[in-house]
Coordinates of C-alpha atoms in Angstrom, one line a residue:
Chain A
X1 CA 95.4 60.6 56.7
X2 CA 98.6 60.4 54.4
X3 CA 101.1 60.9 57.1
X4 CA 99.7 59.5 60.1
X5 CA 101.9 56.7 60.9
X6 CA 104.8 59.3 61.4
X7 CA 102.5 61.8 63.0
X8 CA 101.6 58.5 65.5
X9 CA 105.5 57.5 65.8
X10 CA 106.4 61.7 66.6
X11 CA 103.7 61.5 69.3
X12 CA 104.4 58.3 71.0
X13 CA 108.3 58.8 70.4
X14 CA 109.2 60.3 73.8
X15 CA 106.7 59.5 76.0
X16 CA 107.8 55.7 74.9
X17 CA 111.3 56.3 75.2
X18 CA 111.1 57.7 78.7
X19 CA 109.0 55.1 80.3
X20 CA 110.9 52.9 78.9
X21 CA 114.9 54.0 80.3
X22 CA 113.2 55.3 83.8
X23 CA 110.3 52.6 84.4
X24 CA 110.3 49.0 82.5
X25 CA 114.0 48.5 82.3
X26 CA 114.6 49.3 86.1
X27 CA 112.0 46.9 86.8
X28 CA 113.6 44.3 84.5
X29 CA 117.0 45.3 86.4
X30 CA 115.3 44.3 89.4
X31 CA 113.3 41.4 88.2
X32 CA 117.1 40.3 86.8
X33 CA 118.8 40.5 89.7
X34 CA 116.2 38.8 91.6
X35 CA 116.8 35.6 89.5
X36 CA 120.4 35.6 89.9
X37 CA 123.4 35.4 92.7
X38 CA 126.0 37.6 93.4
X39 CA 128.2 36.5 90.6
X40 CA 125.2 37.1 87.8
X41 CA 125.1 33.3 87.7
X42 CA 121.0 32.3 87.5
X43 CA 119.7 31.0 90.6
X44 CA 115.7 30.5 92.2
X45 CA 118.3 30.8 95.5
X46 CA 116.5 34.0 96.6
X47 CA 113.1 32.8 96.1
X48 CA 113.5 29.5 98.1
X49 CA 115.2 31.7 101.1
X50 CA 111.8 33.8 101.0
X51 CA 109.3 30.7 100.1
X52 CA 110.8 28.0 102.0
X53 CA 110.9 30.1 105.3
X54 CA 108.2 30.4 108.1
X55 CA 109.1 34.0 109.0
X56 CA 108.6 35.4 105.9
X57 CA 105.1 33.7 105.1
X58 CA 104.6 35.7 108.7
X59 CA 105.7 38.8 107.1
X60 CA 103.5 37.7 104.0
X61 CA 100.4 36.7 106.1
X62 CA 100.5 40.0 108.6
X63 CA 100.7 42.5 105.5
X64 CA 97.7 40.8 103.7
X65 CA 95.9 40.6 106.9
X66 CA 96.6 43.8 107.2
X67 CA 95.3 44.5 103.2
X68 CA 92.3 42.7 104.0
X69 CA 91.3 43.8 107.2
X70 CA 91.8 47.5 106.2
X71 CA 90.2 47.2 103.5
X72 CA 86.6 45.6 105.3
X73 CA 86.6 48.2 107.7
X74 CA 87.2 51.2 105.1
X75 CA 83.6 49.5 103.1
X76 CA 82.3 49.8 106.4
X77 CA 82.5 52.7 107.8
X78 CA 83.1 54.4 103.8
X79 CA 79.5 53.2 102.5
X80 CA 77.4 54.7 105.4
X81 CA 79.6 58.1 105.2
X82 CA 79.4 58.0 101.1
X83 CA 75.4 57.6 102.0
X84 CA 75.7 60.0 104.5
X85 CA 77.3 63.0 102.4
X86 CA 75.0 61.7 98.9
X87 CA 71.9 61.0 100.5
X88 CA 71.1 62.6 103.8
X89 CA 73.1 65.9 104.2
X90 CA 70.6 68.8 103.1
X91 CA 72.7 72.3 103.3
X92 CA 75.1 72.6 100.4
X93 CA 77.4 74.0 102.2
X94 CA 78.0 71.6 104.9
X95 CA 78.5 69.1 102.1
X96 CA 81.2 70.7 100.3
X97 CA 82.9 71.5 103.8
X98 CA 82.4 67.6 104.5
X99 CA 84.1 67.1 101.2
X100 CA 87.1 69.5 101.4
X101 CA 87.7 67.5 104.8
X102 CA 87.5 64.3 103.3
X103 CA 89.7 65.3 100.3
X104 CA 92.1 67.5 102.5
X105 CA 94.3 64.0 103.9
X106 CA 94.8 63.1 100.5
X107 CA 96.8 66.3 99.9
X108 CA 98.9 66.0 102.9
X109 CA 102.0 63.3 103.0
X110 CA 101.6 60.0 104.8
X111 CA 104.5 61.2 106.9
X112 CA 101.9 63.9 108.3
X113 CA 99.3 61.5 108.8
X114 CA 101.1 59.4 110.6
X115 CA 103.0 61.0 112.7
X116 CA 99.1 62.9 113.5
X117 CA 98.4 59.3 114.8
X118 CA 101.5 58.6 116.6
X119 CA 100.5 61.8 118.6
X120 CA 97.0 60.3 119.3
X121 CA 98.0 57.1 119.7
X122 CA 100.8 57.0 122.3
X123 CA 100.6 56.1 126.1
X124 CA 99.0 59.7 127.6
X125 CA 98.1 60.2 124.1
X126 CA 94.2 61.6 123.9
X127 CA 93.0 58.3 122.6
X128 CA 94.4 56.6 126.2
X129 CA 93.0 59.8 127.9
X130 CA 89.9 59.5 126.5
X131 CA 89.3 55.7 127.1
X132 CA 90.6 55.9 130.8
X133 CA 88.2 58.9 131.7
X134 CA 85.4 57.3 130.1
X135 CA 86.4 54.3 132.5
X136 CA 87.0 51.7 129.7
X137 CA 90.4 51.1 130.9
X138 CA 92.5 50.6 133.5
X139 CA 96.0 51.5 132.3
X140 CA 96.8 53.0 128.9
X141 CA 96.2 50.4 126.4
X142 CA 99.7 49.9 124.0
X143 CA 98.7 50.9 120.6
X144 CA 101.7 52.3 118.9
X145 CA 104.3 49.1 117.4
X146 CA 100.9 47.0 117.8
X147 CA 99.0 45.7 114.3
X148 CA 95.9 47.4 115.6
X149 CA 97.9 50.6 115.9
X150 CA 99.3 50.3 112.2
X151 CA 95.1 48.9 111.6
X152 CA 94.5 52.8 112.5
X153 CA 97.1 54.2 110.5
X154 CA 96.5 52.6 107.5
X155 CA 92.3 52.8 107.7
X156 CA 92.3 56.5 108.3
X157 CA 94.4 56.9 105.1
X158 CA 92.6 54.9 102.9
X159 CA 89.1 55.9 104.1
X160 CA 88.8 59.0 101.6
X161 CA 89.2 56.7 98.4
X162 CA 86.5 54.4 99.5
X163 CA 84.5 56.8 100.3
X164 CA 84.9 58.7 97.1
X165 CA 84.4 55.7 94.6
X166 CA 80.9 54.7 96.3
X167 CA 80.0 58.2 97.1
X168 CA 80.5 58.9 92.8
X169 CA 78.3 55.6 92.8
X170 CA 75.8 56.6 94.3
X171 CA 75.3 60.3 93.3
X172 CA 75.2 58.4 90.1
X173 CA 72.5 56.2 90.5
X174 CA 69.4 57.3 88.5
X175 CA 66.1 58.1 91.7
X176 CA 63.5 56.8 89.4
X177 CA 65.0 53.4 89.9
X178 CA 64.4 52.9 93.4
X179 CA 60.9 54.9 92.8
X180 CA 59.7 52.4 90.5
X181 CA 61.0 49.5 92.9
X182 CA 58.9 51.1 95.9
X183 CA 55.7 51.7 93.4
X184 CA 56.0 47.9 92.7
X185 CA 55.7 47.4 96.3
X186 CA 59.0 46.4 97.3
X187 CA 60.0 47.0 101.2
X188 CA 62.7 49.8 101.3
X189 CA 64.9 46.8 102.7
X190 CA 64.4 44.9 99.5
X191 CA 65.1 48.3 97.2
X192 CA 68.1 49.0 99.0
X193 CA 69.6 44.9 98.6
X194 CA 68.0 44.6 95.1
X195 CA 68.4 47.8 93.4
X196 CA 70.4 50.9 95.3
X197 CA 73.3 48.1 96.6
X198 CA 74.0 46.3 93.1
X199 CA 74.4 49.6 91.4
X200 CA 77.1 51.0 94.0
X201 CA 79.1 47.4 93.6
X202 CA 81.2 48.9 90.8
X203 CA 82.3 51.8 93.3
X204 CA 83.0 49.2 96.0
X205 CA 84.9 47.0 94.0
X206 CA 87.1 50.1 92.3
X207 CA 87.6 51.7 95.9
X208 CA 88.3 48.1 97.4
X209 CA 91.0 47.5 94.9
X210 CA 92.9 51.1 95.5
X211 CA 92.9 50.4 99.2
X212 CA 94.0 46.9 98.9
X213 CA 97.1 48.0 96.7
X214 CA 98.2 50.8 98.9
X215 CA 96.9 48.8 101.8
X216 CA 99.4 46.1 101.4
X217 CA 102.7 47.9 99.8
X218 CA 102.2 51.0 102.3
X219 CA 105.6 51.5 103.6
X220 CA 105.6 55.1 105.8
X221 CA 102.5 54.3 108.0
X222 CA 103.9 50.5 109.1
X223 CA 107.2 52.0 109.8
X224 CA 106.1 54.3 111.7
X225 CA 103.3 53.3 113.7
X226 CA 105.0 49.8 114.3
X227 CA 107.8 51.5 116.1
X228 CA 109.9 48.1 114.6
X229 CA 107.8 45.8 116.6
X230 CA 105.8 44.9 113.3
X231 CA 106.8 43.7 109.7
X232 CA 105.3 43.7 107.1
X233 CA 107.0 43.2 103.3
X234 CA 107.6 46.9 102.7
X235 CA 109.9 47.3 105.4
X236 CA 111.9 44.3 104.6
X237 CA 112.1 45.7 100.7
X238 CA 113.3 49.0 102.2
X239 CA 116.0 47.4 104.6
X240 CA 117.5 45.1 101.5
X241 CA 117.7 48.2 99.6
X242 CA 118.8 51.4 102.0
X243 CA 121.2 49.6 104.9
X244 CA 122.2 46.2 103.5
X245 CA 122.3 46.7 100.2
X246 CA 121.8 43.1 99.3
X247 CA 119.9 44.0 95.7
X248 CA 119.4 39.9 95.1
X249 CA 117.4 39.2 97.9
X250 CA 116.0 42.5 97.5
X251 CA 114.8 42.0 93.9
X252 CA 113.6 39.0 95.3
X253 CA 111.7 40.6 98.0
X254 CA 110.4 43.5 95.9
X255 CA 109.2 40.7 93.3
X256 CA 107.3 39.0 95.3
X257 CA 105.1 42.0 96.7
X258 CA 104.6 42.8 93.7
X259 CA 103.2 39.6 91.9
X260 CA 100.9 38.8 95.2
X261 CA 99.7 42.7 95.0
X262 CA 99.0 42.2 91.2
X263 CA 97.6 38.8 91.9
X264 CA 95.2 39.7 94.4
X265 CA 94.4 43.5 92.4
X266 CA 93.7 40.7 89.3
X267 CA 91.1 38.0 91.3
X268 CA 89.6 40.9 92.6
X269 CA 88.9 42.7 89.5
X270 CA 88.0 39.4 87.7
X271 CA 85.3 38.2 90.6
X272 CA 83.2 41.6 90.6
X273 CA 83.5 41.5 86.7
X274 CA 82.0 37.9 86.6
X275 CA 79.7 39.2 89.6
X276 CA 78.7 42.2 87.3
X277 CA 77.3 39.9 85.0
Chain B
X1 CA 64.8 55.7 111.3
X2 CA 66.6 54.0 113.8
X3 CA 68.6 53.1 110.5
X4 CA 68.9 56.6 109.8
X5 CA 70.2 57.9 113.1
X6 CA 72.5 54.9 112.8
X7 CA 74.2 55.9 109.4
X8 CA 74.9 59.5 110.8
X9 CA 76.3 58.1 114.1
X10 CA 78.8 56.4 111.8
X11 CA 79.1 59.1 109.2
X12 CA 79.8 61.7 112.3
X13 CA 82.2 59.5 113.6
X14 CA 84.3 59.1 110.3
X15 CA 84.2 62.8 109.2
X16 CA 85.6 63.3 113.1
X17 CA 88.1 60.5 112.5
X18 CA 89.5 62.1 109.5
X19 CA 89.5 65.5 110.9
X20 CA 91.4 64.5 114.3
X21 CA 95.2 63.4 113.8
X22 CA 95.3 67.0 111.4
X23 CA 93.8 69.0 114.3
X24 CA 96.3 67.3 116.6
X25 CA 98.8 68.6 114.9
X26 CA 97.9 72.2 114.0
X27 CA 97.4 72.3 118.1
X28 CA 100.0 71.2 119.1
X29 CA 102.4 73.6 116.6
X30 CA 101.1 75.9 119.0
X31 CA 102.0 74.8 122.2
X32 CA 104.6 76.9 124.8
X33 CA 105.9 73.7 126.0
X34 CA 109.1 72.4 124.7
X35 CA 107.7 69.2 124.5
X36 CA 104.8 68.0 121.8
X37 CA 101.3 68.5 124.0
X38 CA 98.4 68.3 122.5
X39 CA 95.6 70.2 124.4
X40 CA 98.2 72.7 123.7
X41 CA 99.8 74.4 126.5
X42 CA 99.0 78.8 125.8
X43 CA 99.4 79.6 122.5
X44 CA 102.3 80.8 120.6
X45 CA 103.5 80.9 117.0
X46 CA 107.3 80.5 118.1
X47 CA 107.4 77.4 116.5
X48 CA 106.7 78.7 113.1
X49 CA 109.5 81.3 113.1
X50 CA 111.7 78.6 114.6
X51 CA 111.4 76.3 111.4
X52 CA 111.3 79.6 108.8
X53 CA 114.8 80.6 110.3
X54 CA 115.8 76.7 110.0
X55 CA 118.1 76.8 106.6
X56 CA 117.7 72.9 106.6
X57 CA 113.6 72.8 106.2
X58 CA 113.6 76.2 104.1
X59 CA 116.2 74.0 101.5
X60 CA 114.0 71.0 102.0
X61 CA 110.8 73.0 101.5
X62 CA 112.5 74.3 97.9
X63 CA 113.6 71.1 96.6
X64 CA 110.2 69.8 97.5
X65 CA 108.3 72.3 95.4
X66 CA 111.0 72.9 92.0
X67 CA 110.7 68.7 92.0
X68 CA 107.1 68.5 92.1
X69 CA 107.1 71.6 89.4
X70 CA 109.0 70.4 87.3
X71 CA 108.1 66.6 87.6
X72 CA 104.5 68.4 86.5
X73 CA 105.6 70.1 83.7
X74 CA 107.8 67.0 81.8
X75 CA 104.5 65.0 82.9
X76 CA 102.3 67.2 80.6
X77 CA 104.8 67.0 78.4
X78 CA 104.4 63.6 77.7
X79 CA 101.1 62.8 78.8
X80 CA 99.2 65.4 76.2
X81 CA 100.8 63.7 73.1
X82 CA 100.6 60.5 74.4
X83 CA 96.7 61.3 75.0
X84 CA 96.2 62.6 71.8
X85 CA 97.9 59.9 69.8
X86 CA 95.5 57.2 71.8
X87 CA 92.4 59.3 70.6
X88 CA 93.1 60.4 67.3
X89 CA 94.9 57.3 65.9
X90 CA 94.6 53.8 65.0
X91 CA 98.0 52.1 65.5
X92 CA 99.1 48.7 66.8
X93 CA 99.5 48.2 70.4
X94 CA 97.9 51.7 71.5
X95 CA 96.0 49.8 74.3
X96 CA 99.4 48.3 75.6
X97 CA 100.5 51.9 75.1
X98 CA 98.3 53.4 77.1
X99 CA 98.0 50.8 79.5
X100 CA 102.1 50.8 79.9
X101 CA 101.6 54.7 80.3
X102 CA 99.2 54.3 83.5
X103 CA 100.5 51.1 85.6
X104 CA 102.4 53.2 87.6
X105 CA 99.1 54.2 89.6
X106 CA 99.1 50.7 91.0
X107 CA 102.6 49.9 91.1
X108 CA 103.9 50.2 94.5
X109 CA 106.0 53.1 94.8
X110 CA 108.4 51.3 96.8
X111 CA 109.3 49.0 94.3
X112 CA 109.9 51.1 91.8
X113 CA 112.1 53.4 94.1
X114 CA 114.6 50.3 94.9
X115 CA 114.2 49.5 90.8
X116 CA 115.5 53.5 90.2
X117 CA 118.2 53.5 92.9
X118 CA 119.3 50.2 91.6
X119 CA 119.1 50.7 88.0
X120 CA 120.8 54.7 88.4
X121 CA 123.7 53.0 90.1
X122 CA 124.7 51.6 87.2
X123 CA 124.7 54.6 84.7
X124 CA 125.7 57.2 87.5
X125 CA 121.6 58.3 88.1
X126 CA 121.5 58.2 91.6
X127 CA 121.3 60.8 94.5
X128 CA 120.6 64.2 92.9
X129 CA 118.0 65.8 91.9
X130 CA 117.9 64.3 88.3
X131 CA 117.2 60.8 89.7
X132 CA 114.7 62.3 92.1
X133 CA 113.1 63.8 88.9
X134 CA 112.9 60.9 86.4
X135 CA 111.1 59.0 89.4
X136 CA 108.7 61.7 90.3
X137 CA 107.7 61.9 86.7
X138 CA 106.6 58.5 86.1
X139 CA 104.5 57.9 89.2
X140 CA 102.8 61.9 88.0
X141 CA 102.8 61.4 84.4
X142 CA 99.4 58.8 84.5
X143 CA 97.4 61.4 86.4
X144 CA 97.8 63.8 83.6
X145 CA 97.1 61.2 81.2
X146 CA 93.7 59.7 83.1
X147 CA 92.1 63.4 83.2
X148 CA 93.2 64.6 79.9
X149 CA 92.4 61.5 77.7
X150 CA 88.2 61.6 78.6
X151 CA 88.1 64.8 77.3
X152 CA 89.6 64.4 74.0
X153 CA 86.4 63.3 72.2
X154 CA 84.8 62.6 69.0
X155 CA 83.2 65.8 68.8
X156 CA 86.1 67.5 69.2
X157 CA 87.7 65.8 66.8
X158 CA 85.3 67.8 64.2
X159 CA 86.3 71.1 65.4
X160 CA 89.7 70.1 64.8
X161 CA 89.0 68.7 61.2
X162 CA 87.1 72.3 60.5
X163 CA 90.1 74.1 61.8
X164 CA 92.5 72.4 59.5
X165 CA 89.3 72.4 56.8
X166 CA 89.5 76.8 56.8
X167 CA 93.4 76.3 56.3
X168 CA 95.3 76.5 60.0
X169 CA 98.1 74.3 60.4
X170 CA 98.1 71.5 63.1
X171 CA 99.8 73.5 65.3
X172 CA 97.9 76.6 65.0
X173 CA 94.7 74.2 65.5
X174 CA 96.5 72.5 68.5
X175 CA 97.3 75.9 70.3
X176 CA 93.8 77.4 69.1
X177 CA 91.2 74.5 68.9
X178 CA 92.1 71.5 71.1
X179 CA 94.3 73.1 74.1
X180 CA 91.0 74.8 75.1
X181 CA 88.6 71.7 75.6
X182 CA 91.5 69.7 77.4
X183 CA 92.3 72.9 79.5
X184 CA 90.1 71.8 82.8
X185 CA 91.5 68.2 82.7
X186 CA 94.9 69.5 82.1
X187 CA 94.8 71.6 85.3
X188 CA 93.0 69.1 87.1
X189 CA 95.8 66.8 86.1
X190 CA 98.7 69.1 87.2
X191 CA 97.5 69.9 90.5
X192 CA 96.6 66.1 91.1
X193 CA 100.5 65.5 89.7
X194 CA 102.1 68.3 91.8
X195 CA 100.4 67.4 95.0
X196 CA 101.6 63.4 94.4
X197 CA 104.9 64.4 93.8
X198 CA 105.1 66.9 96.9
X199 CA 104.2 64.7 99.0
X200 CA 105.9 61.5 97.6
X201 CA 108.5 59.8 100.4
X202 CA 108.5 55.6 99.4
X203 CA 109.9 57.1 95.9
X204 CA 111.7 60.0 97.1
X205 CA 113.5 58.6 100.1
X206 CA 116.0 56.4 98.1
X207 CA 117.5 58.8 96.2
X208 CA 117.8 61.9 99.3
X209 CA 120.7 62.7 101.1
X210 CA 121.3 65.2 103.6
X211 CA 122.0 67.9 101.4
X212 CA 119.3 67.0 99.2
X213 CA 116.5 66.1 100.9
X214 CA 112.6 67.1 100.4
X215 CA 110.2 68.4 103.4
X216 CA 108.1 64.7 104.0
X217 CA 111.1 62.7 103.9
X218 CA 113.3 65.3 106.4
X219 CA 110.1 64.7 108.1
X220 CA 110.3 61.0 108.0
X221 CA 113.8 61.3 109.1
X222 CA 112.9 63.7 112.0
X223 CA 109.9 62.1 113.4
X224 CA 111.9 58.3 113.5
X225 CA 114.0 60.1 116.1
X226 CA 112.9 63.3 117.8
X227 CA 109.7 64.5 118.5
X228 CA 109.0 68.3 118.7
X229 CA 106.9 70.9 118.5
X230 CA 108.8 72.0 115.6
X231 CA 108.0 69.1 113.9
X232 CA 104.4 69.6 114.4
X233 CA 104.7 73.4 113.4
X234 CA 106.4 71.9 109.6
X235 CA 103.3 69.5 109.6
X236 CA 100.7 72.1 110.2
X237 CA 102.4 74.7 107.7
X238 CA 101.7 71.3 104.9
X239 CA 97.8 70.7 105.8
X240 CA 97.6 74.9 106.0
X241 CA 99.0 75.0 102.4
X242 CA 96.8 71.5 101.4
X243 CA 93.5 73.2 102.8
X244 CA 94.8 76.6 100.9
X245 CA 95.1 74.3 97.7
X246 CA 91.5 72.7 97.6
X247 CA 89.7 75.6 98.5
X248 CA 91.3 77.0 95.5
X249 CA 90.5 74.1 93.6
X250 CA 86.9 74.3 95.0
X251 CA 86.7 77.7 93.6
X252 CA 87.9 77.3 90.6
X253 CA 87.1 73.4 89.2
X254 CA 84.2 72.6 92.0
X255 CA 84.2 70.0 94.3
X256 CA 80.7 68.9 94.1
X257 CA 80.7 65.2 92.5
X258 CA 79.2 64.0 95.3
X259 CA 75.8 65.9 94.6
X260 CA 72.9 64.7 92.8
X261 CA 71.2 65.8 89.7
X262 CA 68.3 66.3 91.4
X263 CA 68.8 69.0 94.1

């Protein structure tokens, strides 16, 4: 084509320009003022008062926990419900009303979900109720401003995007596979290990990634369900920026979510390639 | 079968996990008490006409939905010529293009919120609905892009050739040819891109005020402080229109990519 280079430049033109003004040079704004004081003079000042301090590796090590811990469960209880709606359900219909109720979370705000939780969860909540008629407790257990409270929050909205990925996997995966793996005599243990789990691995590790990342810079559930009793880095980016406006430390903070989410997002990603092989 | 029994005991359980905290809610919109109760106590829909006669969550409620319309619209916008110019054309540093295009799906939204509030500070961008917009179209702008782009295919690349081939001009084989094929992904795209930005608080909530707020961070704000049945009634009226939203989407597109070939 004759004129495609300015075809090319008229098609990438705007979309270009915008990202750039609205997404990579308020980053670098941030990433800027993260390496310098209050005067614009460069300093690593805001760094060391985050690296070189014991209660922000806390912060660090409770939302990570949190990341990974959330993100176990949701392969646990996702894979057996992705098998579940794939392989066992028979009527159509049931299916696609499992599915618009799996899907349906995903379409309503965090806020929502949340506060859904903070309703269950409280002291004569129905999860207390529930547990105390059933005679597994004494007294209402405290859940809401607990980690396991915030566990809850954060599982329930992540679930649906675990179970999606390996759900896709395995309505994917080809029958005459595992048929050929049974006619060779294999136990259905061994088909399931050797054939069915491998080829759902891809779905695991994509829906263990999305999890991860929202797991760890989730901001709404934490703040609510912690009722200020637990921190985790998102809360301390969001009280630099909205009540003391400090955008140094700040920068600083937001940096360094960002580079262990990326880091993490990037081992990940690089592990289940080299386990793909 | 022991193993079998145990994988619906587990599959029960998360389907009733992911249906409670919703139901919660829609109960307890319908309590008589003053007080949030879920069983609900009688049934009543005075809470619904409470928050429709409420000025401050009707504004809230139109803010929310002229944001995440027109965030949608500038999204497709950019995305569709930014899709086509990835599959049509050889040019240096289309993957860095396209990958610049779609890292705001895993950035966290956060972080780009503080980066917008700071960054609009300095050129006057900040608290109205302009900075709220120029946010809420880079976090929807990659959805758009990730459905559109699988569908703009070599085949379709020939149709477009024979168009321009019988003499239309690339407009007319734009509008007539290609706008067709991409039409599913494009309102796949949308809906995903409207519903993000509806939605959205970790962006939204640096750049409200109480004047201009949208209905999940008034929410946010609300539920930090009070608890209501109101509250639950605005929360039930959002999983109402969500549940209105997929059935339609059911309808039309289909849900079933969870169903095998073979039955």
């Amino acid at each position: 084509m004759i004129n495609s280079r300015s075809t090319v430049a008229a098609l990438v033109f705007l979309p270009l320009l915008f990202f750039t003004a609205f997404f990579l040079v308020p980053l670098t704004v941030v990433a800027t003022a993260s390496f310098t004081n209050g005067d614009g003079v460069p300093t690593l000042a805001n760094y060391a008062r985050i690296l070189l301090d014991t209660y922000h590796w806390s912060v660090i090590a409770t939302t990570f926990r949190l990341g990974i811990v959330t993100t176990l469960i949701c392969i646990l209880i996702g894979y057996p419900l992705a098998w579940y709606l794939v392989r066992i359900v028979k009527f159509r219909s049931w299916r696609r009303l499992c599915v618009i109720l799996l899907i349906l979370p995903l379409f309503t705000s965090n806020i929502v979900r949340s506060f859904g939780w903070m309703v269950l969860l409280g002291r004569n909540g129905l999860v207390n109720e529930t547990l105390q008629m059933a005679g597994l407790t004494e007294r209402p257990l405290r859940l809401l401003g607990t980690e396991t409270g915030i566990l809850i929050g954060l599982v329930y909205i992540l679930l649906p995007f675990v179970v999606l990925t390996i759900g896709n996997a395995l309505a994917k995966i080809d029958h005459s596979l595992e048929q050929a793996s049974a006619d060779l005599g294999a136990s259905p243990a061994a088909t399931f290990w050797r054939v069915t789990f491998p080829l759902t691995a891809p779905g695991i590790a994509a829906g263990a990634i999305i999890v991860f990342a929202l797991a760890v810079s989730a901001y709404v559930t934490p703040a609510l369900l912690s009722g200020g009793r637990v921190t985790v880095l998102a809360v301390l980016v969001f009280q630099q920026y909205s009540s003391v406006f400090d955008f140094h430390y700040g920068g600083a903070l937001a940096v360094t979510l960002l580079v262990f989410t990326m880091a993490i997002i990037g081992i990940s990603s690089l592990v289940s390639r080299l386990g793909a092989r | 079968m022991i193993l079998r029994n145990l994988i619906c005991i587990v599959a029960l359980f998360g389907m009733t996990f992911l249906v409670l905290p919703l139901a919660v809610l829609v109960g307890a919109s319908l309590t008589t008490s003053e007080f949030l109760a879920f069983p609900p106590q009688g049934l009543t829909l005075k809470w619904y006409a409470v928050i429709f006669s409420n000025p401050t969550y009707v504004a809230s409620f139109l803010t929310s939905t002229w944001l995440a319309a027109s965030a949608t619209l500038i999204a497709i916008l950019l995305a569709v010529p930014a899709a086509l110019a990835v599959s049509r054309y050889d040019f240096p540093g289309k993957g860095a293009f396209s990958a610049f295009l779609l890292s705001p799906l895993v950035l966290p939204h956060l972080v780009l919120g503080a980066a917008l509030l700071q960054f609009g500070g300095s050129i006057g961008l900040t608290r109205n609905f302009w900075a709220l917009l120029v946010g809420h179209v880079v976090i929807v702008t990659p959805f758009v892009l990730r459905t559109v782009l699988p569908l703009l295919s070599r085949e379709q690349q020939a149709m477009e050739e024979a168009s321009r081939d019988l003499g239309a001009d690339g407009v007319t084989t734009f509008f007539l040819v290609t706008l067709p094929q991409i039409r599913s992904g494009l309102v796949a795209g949308a809906i995903f891109a409207f519903i993000t930005s509806f939605i959205n608080v970790e962006l939204s909530i640096f750049n409200t005020t109480a004047e201009l707020n949208t209905i999940p961070v008034q929410l946010f704000n609300y539920v930090q402080y009070s608890v209501d049945p109101s509250i639950a009634a605005v929360s039930s009226a959002t999983i109402v229109a969500a549940a209105v939203a997929i059935i339609l989407i059911d309808l039309t597109v289909g849900l079933d990519f969870l169903t095998t070939n073979d039955d």
